XYZ file of C-alpha atoms in Angstrom:
489
model
C -6.441 -16.827 -41.726
C -7.389 -13.644 -40.041
C -3.456 -12.980 -39.718
C -2.933 -13.575 -43.326
C -6.041 -11.314 -44.075
C -4.263 -8.654 -41.921
C -0.908 -9.257 -43.674
C -2.592 -9.124 -46.975
C -4.364 -5.711 -46.261
C -1.037 -4.245 -44.413
C 0.915 -5.208 -47.783
C -1.674 -3.586 -50.020
C -1.728 -0.483 -47.960
C 2.093 -0.317 -47.759
C 2.161 -0.748 -51.418
C -0.189 2.185 -52.226
C 1.530 4.441 -49.810
C 4.769 3.376 -51.236
C 3.807 3.979 -54.342
C 2.158 7.199 -53.941
C 5.396 8.640 -52.293
C 7.427 6.983 -55.012
C 5.557 9.046 -57.662
C 5.994 12.338 -55.768
C 9.964 11.078 -55.750
C 9.534 10.370 -59.436
C 8.097 13.563 -60.023
C 11.000 15.369 -58.101
C 13.535 13.481 -60.095
C 11.819 14.545 -63.682
C 12.054 18.061 -62.641
C 15.720 17.622 -61.554
C 16.803 15.825 -64.743
C 14.610 18.418 -66.935
C 16.716 21.182 -65.623
C 20.366 19.333 -64.746
C 20.063 18.266 -68.424
C 19.826 21.808 -69.767
C 22.533 23.279 -67.034
C 25.115 20.546 -67.520
C 26.527 18.803 -70.462
C 26.343 14.825 -71.359
C 30.320 15.197 -70.273
C 29.499 16.137 -67.006
C 26.803 13.228 -66.766
C 29.627 11.084 -68.375
C 32.061 11.615 -65.656
C 29.430 10.970 -62.867
C 28.533 7.848 -64.836
C 31.923 6.535 -64.395
C 31.849 6.523 -60.473
C 28.212 5.699 -59.946
C 28.538 2.251 -60.823
C 30.745 1.550 -57.931
C 28.435 3.474 -55.812
C 25.808 1.161 -56.625
C 27.881 -1.863 -55.917
C 29.289 -0.597 -52.585
C 25.957 0.519 -51.482
C 24.207 -2.684 -52.633
C 26.821 -5.259 -50.984
C 26.877 -2.987 -47.750
C 23.610 -0.988 -46.412
C 21.070 -2.325 -48.631
C 22.752 -5.802 -48.144
C 22.480 -5.421 -44.342
C 18.760 -4.191 -44.497
C 17.654 -6.892 -46.770
C 19.257 -9.637 -44.205
C 17.525 -7.756 -41.154
C 14.126 -7.549 -43.083
C 13.760 -11.061 -44.077
C 14.871 -12.433 -40.505
C 11.915 -14.226 -38.770
C 13.156 -13.924 -35.375
C 15.614 -10.563 -34.396
C 15.794 -10.019 -30.766
C 17.650 -7.151 -29.928
C 21.427 -8.706 -29.115
C 21.372 -10.491 -32.664
C 20.506 -7.181 -34.205
C 22.989 -5.410 -32.318
C 25.676 -8.262 -33.193
C 25.157 -8.036 -36.450
C 25.351 -4.072 -36.468
C 28.823 -4.428 -35.191
C 29.614 -6.874 -37.976
C 28.400 -4.679 -40.292
C 30.194 -1.459 -39.156
C 33.382 -3.347 -39.853
C 32.170 -4.734 -43.385
C 31.183 -1.428 -44.581
C 34.629 0.253 -43.444
C 36.379 -2.479 -45.739
C 33.886 -1.910 -48.575
C 34.402 1.928 -48.170
C 38.322 1.641 -48.255
C 37.910 -0.800 -51.225
C 35.954 2.093 -53.137
C 38.576 4.539 -52.454
C 41.319 2.298 -54.037
C 39.104 1.712 -56.818
C 38.763 5.269 -57.792
C 42.466 5.556 -58.477
C 42.257 2.384 -60.800
C 38.886 3.945 -62.447
C 40.769 7.413 -62.884
C 43.585 5.190 -64.829
C 41.345 3.252 -66.700
C 39.078 6.041 -68.234
C 42.319 8.540 -68.473
C 40.050 10.595 -66.316
C 41.683 12.199 -63.375
C 38.254 14.061 -62.145
C 37.095 10.454 -61.191
C 39.314 10.013 -58.621
C 38.322 12.890 -56.039
C 34.742 12.380 -56.868
C 34.927 8.696 -56.125
C 36.717 9.568 -53.064
C 33.936 11.813 -51.955
C 31.333 9.512 -52.482
C 33.172 6.776 -50.779
C 32.851 8.687 -47.603
C 29.353 9.363 -47.956
C 28.638 5.689 -48.364
C 30.348 4.829 -45.280
C 27.961 7.454 -43.208
C 24.973 5.564 -44.443
C 25.783 2.586 -41.759
C 24.773 5.057 -39.319
C 21.196 4.925 -40.305
C 20.646 1.767 -42.277
C 19.739 -0.562 -39.357
C 17.371 2.371 -38.062
C 15.727 2.221 -41.420
C 15.493 -1.661 -41.529
C 13.670 -1.896 -38.276
C 11.191 0.631 -39.424
C 10.535 -1.496 -42.584
C 10.396 -4.663 -40.330
C 7.458 -2.979 -38.584
C 5.697 -2.088 -42.157
C 6.078 1.443 -41.589
C 7.002 1.835 -45.117
C 4.856 5.403 -45.449
C 7.110 7.076 -42.782
C 10.386 5.876 -44.302
C 9.437 6.879 -47.693
C 7.936 10.237 -46.349
C 11.167 10.925 -44.993
C 13.137 9.977 -48.012
C 10.733 12.229 -49.930
C 11.250 15.366 -47.869
C 14.920 14.589 -47.762
C 14.783 14.244 -51.779
C 13.171 17.497 -52.046
C 15.739 19.509 -50.383
C 18.580 17.557 -52.315
C 17.068 18.512 -55.607
C 16.723 22.265 -54.630
C 20.484 22.028 -53.378
C 21.720 20.210 -56.485
C 20.141 22.582 -59.074
C 21.667 25.597 -57.145
C 25.109 23.875 -56.985
C 24.693 23.272 -60.820
C 23.581 26.975 -61.631
C 26.439 28.308 -59.529
C 28.875 26.444 -61.790
C 29.683 23.365 -59.922
C 29.325 21.064 -62.834
C 29.405 17.307 -62.193
C 29.902 17.982 -58.469
C 26.260 18.914 -58.357
C 25.244 15.290 -58.248
C 27.340 14.772 -55.329
C 25.677 17.757 -53.551
C 22.326 16.673 -54.159
C 23.301 12.967 -52.796
C 25.031 14.660 -49.614
C 22.079 16.998 -48.493
C 19.732 14.027 -49.083
C 21.574 12.071 -46.471
C 22.127 14.973 -44.323
C 18.330 15.627 -43.985
C 17.599 11.851 -43.663
C 19.841 10.543 -40.967
C 18.591 12.254 -38.017
C 15.074 11.836 -39.194
C 15.478 8.110 -39.508
C 17.203 8.096 -35.910
C 14.413 9.925 -34.183
C 11.482 7.981 -35.847
C 13.142 4.678 -35.491
C 14.429 4.842 -31.851
C 16.554 1.889 -32.282
C 19.847 1.697 -30.840
C 22.572 -1.161 -30.770
C 23.244 -2.582 -27.381
C 25.739 -5.072 -26.014
C 26.543 -7.416 -28.775
C 27.154 -11.429 -28.271
C 29.865 -13.008 -30.290
C 28.328 -15.421 -32.640
C 24.689 -14.353 -31.983
C 24.272 -13.395 -35.819
C 26.101 -15.949 -37.435
C 22.884 -16.909 -39.778
C 22.370 -13.192 -40.757
C 26.152 -12.982 -41.802
C 25.752 -16.070 -43.782
C 22.594 -14.660 -45.503
C 24.357 -11.339 -46.336
C 27.791 -12.950 -47.559
C 25.488 -14.808 -50.213
C 23.585 -11.775 -50.975
C 26.508 -9.669 -51.069
C 28.251 -11.970 -53.424
C 25.352 -11.983 -55.816
C 24.883 -8.347 -55.759
C 28.519 -8.358 -56.834
C 28.145 -10.657 -59.462
C 25.195 -8.879 -60.749
C 27.147 -5.937 -60.961
C 29.764 -7.541 -62.622
C 27.175 -8.447 -65.323
C 25.253 -5.477 -65.445
C 28.136 -2.813 -65.821
C 30.642 -4.130 -68.729
C 28.475 -2.481 -71.199
C 29.030 1.131 -69.483
C 32.665 0.223 -68.785
C 33.403 -0.772 -72.338
C 31.073 2.364 -73.777
C 33.129 4.680 -71.526
C 36.433 3.349 -72.562
C 35.837 3.441 -76.333
C 33.784 6.705 -76.321
C 35.022 8.589 -73.412
C 32.732 10.767 -71.029
C 30.626 12.390 -73.704
C 29.373 8.814 -75.174
C 29.068 7.456 -71.811
C 26.836 10.438 -70.686
C 24.631 9.725 -73.656
C 24.692 5.804 -73.273
C 24.065 5.799 -69.480
C 21.353 8.296 -69.223
C 19.488 6.432 -72.227
C 19.899 3.117 -70.146
C 18.744 4.833 -66.775
C 15.579 6.306 -68.640
C 14.814 3.224 -70.205
C 14.719 1.200 -66.979
C 13.088 4.204 -65.021
C 9.431 3.317 -65.341
C 10.000 -0.181 -64.062
C 12.927 0.570 -61.394
C 11.041 3.092 -59.604
C 8.051 1.078 -58.578
C 10.483 -2.003 -58.393
C 12.249 -0.099 -55.678
C 9.350 1.334 -53.838
C 7.566 -2.268 -53.600
C 10.255 -4.909 -53.141
C 11.205 -4.442 -49.628
C 7.394 -4.744 -49.256
C 6.918 -7.764 -51.332
C 9.866 -9.560 -49.602
C 8.405 -8.771 -45.996
C 5.077 -10.065 -47.121
C 6.075 -13.084 -48.901
C 8.813 -14.171 -46.148
C 5.976 -14.247 -43.669
C 3.717 -16.541 -45.728
C 6.283 -18.972 -47.443
C 5.231 -21.862 -45.263
C 1.774 -21.589 -47.194
C 2.242 -22.487 -50.674
C -1.295 -21.217 -51.631
C -0.881 -17.791 -50.175
C 2.695 -17.473 -51.462
C 1.536 -17.968 -54.889
C -1.349 -15.670 -54.317
C 0.950 -12.840 -52.856
C 3.668 -13.207 -55.618
C 1.155 -13.084 -58.438
C -0.597 -10.131 -57.180
C 2.375 -8.271 -56.608
C 4.188 -8.858 -59.901
C 1.336 -8.231 -61.951
C 0.905 -4.748 -60.087
C 4.602 -3.763 -60.726
C 4.315 -4.923 -64.416
C 1.227 -3.295 -65.181
C 2.780 -0.012 -64.192
C 6.261 -0.478 -65.457
C 5.977 -2.293 -68.700
C 3.423 -0.109 -70.557
C 5.608 2.829 -69.839
C 8.852 0.891 -71.055
C 6.953 -0.142 -74.219
C 5.851 3.548 -74.718
C 9.416 4.848 -74.489
C 10.448 2.211 -77.078
C 8.004 3.682 -79.712
C 8.497 7.171 -78.967
C 12.259 7.797 -77.816
C 12.512 11.056 -79.883
C 9.852 12.868 -78.358
C 10.662 11.613 -74.710
C 14.078 12.520 -75.208
C 13.520 15.915 -76.602
C 10.988 16.934 -73.791
C 12.757 15.568 -71.153
C 16.456 16.124 -71.519
C 16.322 18.730 -74.579
C 17.729 18.910 -77.890
C 21.709 18.517 -76.952
C 20.717 14.794 -75.965
C 19.088 13.691 -79.432
C 22.153 11.305 -80.352
C 20.857 9.285 -77.179
C 17.522 8.522 -78.919
C 18.879 5.356 -80.601
C 20.236 3.935 -77.517
C 16.800 4.516 -75.591
C 14.893 2.491 -78.096
C 17.589 -0.333 -77.961
C 17.988 -0.197 -74.308
C 14.163 -0.044 -73.760
C 13.706 -3.422 -75.189
C 16.180 -4.759 -73.147
C 14.399 -3.301 -70.183
C 11.171 -4.779 -71.123
C 12.386 -8.307 -71.016
C 14.736 -7.804 -68.230
C 12.097 -6.776 -65.718
C 11.147 -10.324 -65.382
C 14.827 -11.486 -64.303
C 14.615 -8.563 -61.716
C 11.222 -9.765 -60.392
C 12.977 -13.300 -59.743
C 14.942 -11.622 -56.962
C 11.969 -11.608 -54.605
C 11.546 -15.483 -54.857
C 14.973 -15.907 -53.714
C 15.100 -13.140 -50.957
C 11.849 -14.152 -49.409
C 12.606 -17.792 -49.459
C 16.314 -17.478 -48.254
C 17.989 -18.948 -51.028
C 20.397 -16.343 -52.005
C 23.001 -19.366 -52.535
C 21.009 -20.524 -55.590
C 20.744 -16.827 -56.669
C 24.638 -16.453 -56.264
C 25.226 -19.773 -58.494
C 22.891 -18.559 -61.157
C 24.648 -15.244 -61.711
C 28.020 -16.626 -61.322
C 27.745 -19.517 -63.670
C 25.016 -18.163 -66.117
C 24.139 -14.516 -66.436
C 27.242 -12.721 -65.460
C 29.607 -14.705 -67.993
C 26.923 -14.615 -70.707
C 26.246 -10.650 -70.426
C 29.970 -9.967 -70.152
C 30.696 -11.991 -73.200
C 27.954 -10.381 -75.093
C 29.391 -7.053 -74.396
C 32.855 -7.779 -75.221
C 31.568 -9.490 -78.684
C 30.406 -5.683 -79.403
C 33.631 -4.094 -79.030
C 34.892 -4.501 -82.544
C 32.046 -2.550 -83.485
C 32.310 0.397 -81.307
C 29.805 1.686 -78.415
C 26.811 0.534 -80.425
C 28.310 -2.696 -81.054
C 28.714 -3.222 -77.056
C 25.087 -2.039 -76.612
C 23.540 -4.379 -79.059
C 25.372 -7.443 -77.758
C 24.431 -6.498 -74.207
C 20.832 -6.055 -74.785
C 20.391 -9.085 -76.879
C 21.819 -11.126 -74.014
C 19.592 -9.293 -71.615
C 16.548 -10.462 -73.587
C 17.666 -13.862 -73.966
C 18.248 -14.725 -70.183
C 14.635 -13.338 -69.312
C 12.968 -16.543 -69.094
C 15.811 -18.919 -68.146
C 16.653 -16.743 -64.988
C 12.920 -16.935 -63.855
C 12.567 -20.677 -64.479
C 15.854 -21.061 -62.053
C 14.437 -19.035 -59.631
C 11.193 -20.899 -59.300
C 12.477 -24.390 -59.332
C 12.024 -25.992 -55.868
C 9.474 -23.115 -54.927
C 5.440 -23.008 -54.230
C 5.817 -21.309 -57.896
C 5.664 -22.861 -60.978
C 7.097 -21.309 -64.219
C 3.814 -21.754 -66.115
C 1.583 -19.985 -63.378
C 4.063 -17.224 -62.787
C 4.277 -16.501 -66.722
C 0.312 -16.612 -66.723
C 0.288 -13.810 -64.047
C 2.676 -11.636 -65.838
C 1.748 -11.947 -69.291
C -1.507 -9.881 -69.202
C 0.487 -6.466 -68.835
C 3.212 -7.939 -71.093
C 0.733 -8.614 -73.825
C -1.260 -5.324 -73.332
C 1.718 -3.296 -73.478
C 2.974 -4.680 -76.852
C -0.371 -4.607 -78.157
C -0.914 -0.796 -77.448
C 3.003 -0.415 -78.852
C 1.930 -2.060 -82.164
C -1.516 0.167 -82.406
C 0.479 3.238 -81.849
C 2.869 2.619 -84.541
C 0.076 1.734 -86.924
C -1.347 5.264 -86.009
C 1.984 6.968 -86.098
C 0.875 8.973 -89.528
C -2.062 10.647 -87.207
C 0.321 12.110 -84.948
C 2.187 15.398 -85.095
C 5.244 14.833 -87.130
C 8.138 16.824 -85.003
C 9.117 14.997 -82.109
C 8.261 17.254 -78.999
C 5.791 18.032 -76.541
C 2.931 17.794 -79.003
C 3.693 14.711 -80.280
C 4.515 13.112 -76.959
C 1.065 14.038 -75.529
C -0.922 12.953 -78.270
C 0.874 9.711 -78.736
C 0.627 9.349 -74.704
C -3.231 9.409 -74.950
C -3.569 7.203 -77.619
C -1.213 4.654 -76.081
C -2.927 4.776 -72.630
C -6.243 4.010 -74.518
C -4.695 1.243 -76.414
C -3.038 -0.191 -73.158
C -6.747 -0.618 -71.602
C -8.116 -1.913 -74.807
C -5.074 -4.506 -74.694
C -5.642 -5.334 -71.292
C -9.431 -5.908 -71.486
C -9.355 -7.919 -74.837
C -6.909 -10.442 -73.575
C -9.091 -13.680 -72.605
C -10.175 -12.692 -68.757
C -9.749 -9.296 -69.077
C -12.877 -8.136 -67.101
C -12.490 -10.887 -64.485
C -8.943 -9.572 -63.872
C -9.790 -6.033 -63.783
C -12.363 -6.943 -61.312
C -9.755 -8.526 -59.153
C -7.847 -5.529 -59.396
C -10.735 -3.369 -58.133
C -11.302 -5.962 -55.158
C -7.784 -5.625 -54.092
C -8.045 -1.993 -54.091
C -11.140 -2.275 -51.753
C -9.113 -4.267 -49.162
C -6.842 -0.864 -48.489
C -9.748 0.717 -46.951
C -9.349 1.168 -43.169
C -10.391 -1.420 -41.030
C -12.616 -0.538 -38.131
C -10.939 -0.657 -34.798
C -11.131 -4.134 -32.889
């Protein structure tokens, strides 16, 4: 029991540290967006959006996939990790070559020659990430998330400054690549020096189980990518770089309030859940706590964006982005429900059942989302967006039900844990809509400040009035008390 208590405390401490650093990273990203959205055009953002989905795919299958395989492993001696490193270096080289070839195809598909050079440059950067992904994974296995995130924060700060400088100097869409490149140049040596891990002699076959896990995970991420990108591909094909810039930016910021804490907490959640997966009661407790925490952060912010998209866009991006407002509202609704699908990944990763995850995405999620996006093609970019958003909402609960089947979790228990932040966010949104006439009429900073204050108060009210609210609040504060430093033993 003492070991589980320590793990729980370590998990909460790592979670608070991760969220604290992630908040700082979010502030930096907001500053960068605020400035770059005024220095660059939607077309510049659109050119980058034609390449970035394949950056996400390559990195998700490669470096991030290798990290997840290492993080979830129960036993990881040096010889096994080194054998997997040798395999990863070869696999990532193949993925990088595939990305370069895809850049040629993308330039033809979008009829946009600027995509080819940008894609090739980003492919090289992704291959270089192989040199630090294992060191970072070892830090995460030791629950040294504050160190990892502090390095990322420092690197991001330098990268953002360089990206803004490049944009001011007229680099256009290349400013985004400059930012990404500088981040890795700063991050890589810090990760190496902090970790101290280096591969040694590899034994053939020593990493067979890790390779098997990675292949299933890479297959899932390819399938997930195929389901998450058809809307962007079709919008870019139908509307070109300017329309894609509006759509992609709207989608990114609709998901942003959930995606940021999800990225910050996912590795922590997978590590902690993996260590207690043999104890059903502890597994259920850990999942419920972490799911409720991340949804309490993300869902109310998403719901607020859905209600006040015009003010959010005007303040964050500027008046030249007003055409993105309808997309922000529509995609915000999809993000609200899609958050539940994202959370199901914790179950698969922590239990080592990525094969079931892959089957779901290949047989259900990906085909449905692709068909929904294609159904909207006759109605132009807006039709594609509506079809894709509707399918995302419809698949949320079925995907969650499939993920918990055969695990210590039960769908009803999971929904109960997740219902409070969802209901409170919806109640707050409805109250804000009702009180809209009392707010400043013009979209902008004044209305955004007033509506945000009213919404925050309404969300707290919604949290407490749902049955069991005071008890849930007490449990939250009790969990926070576990974060205080323990006396030396």
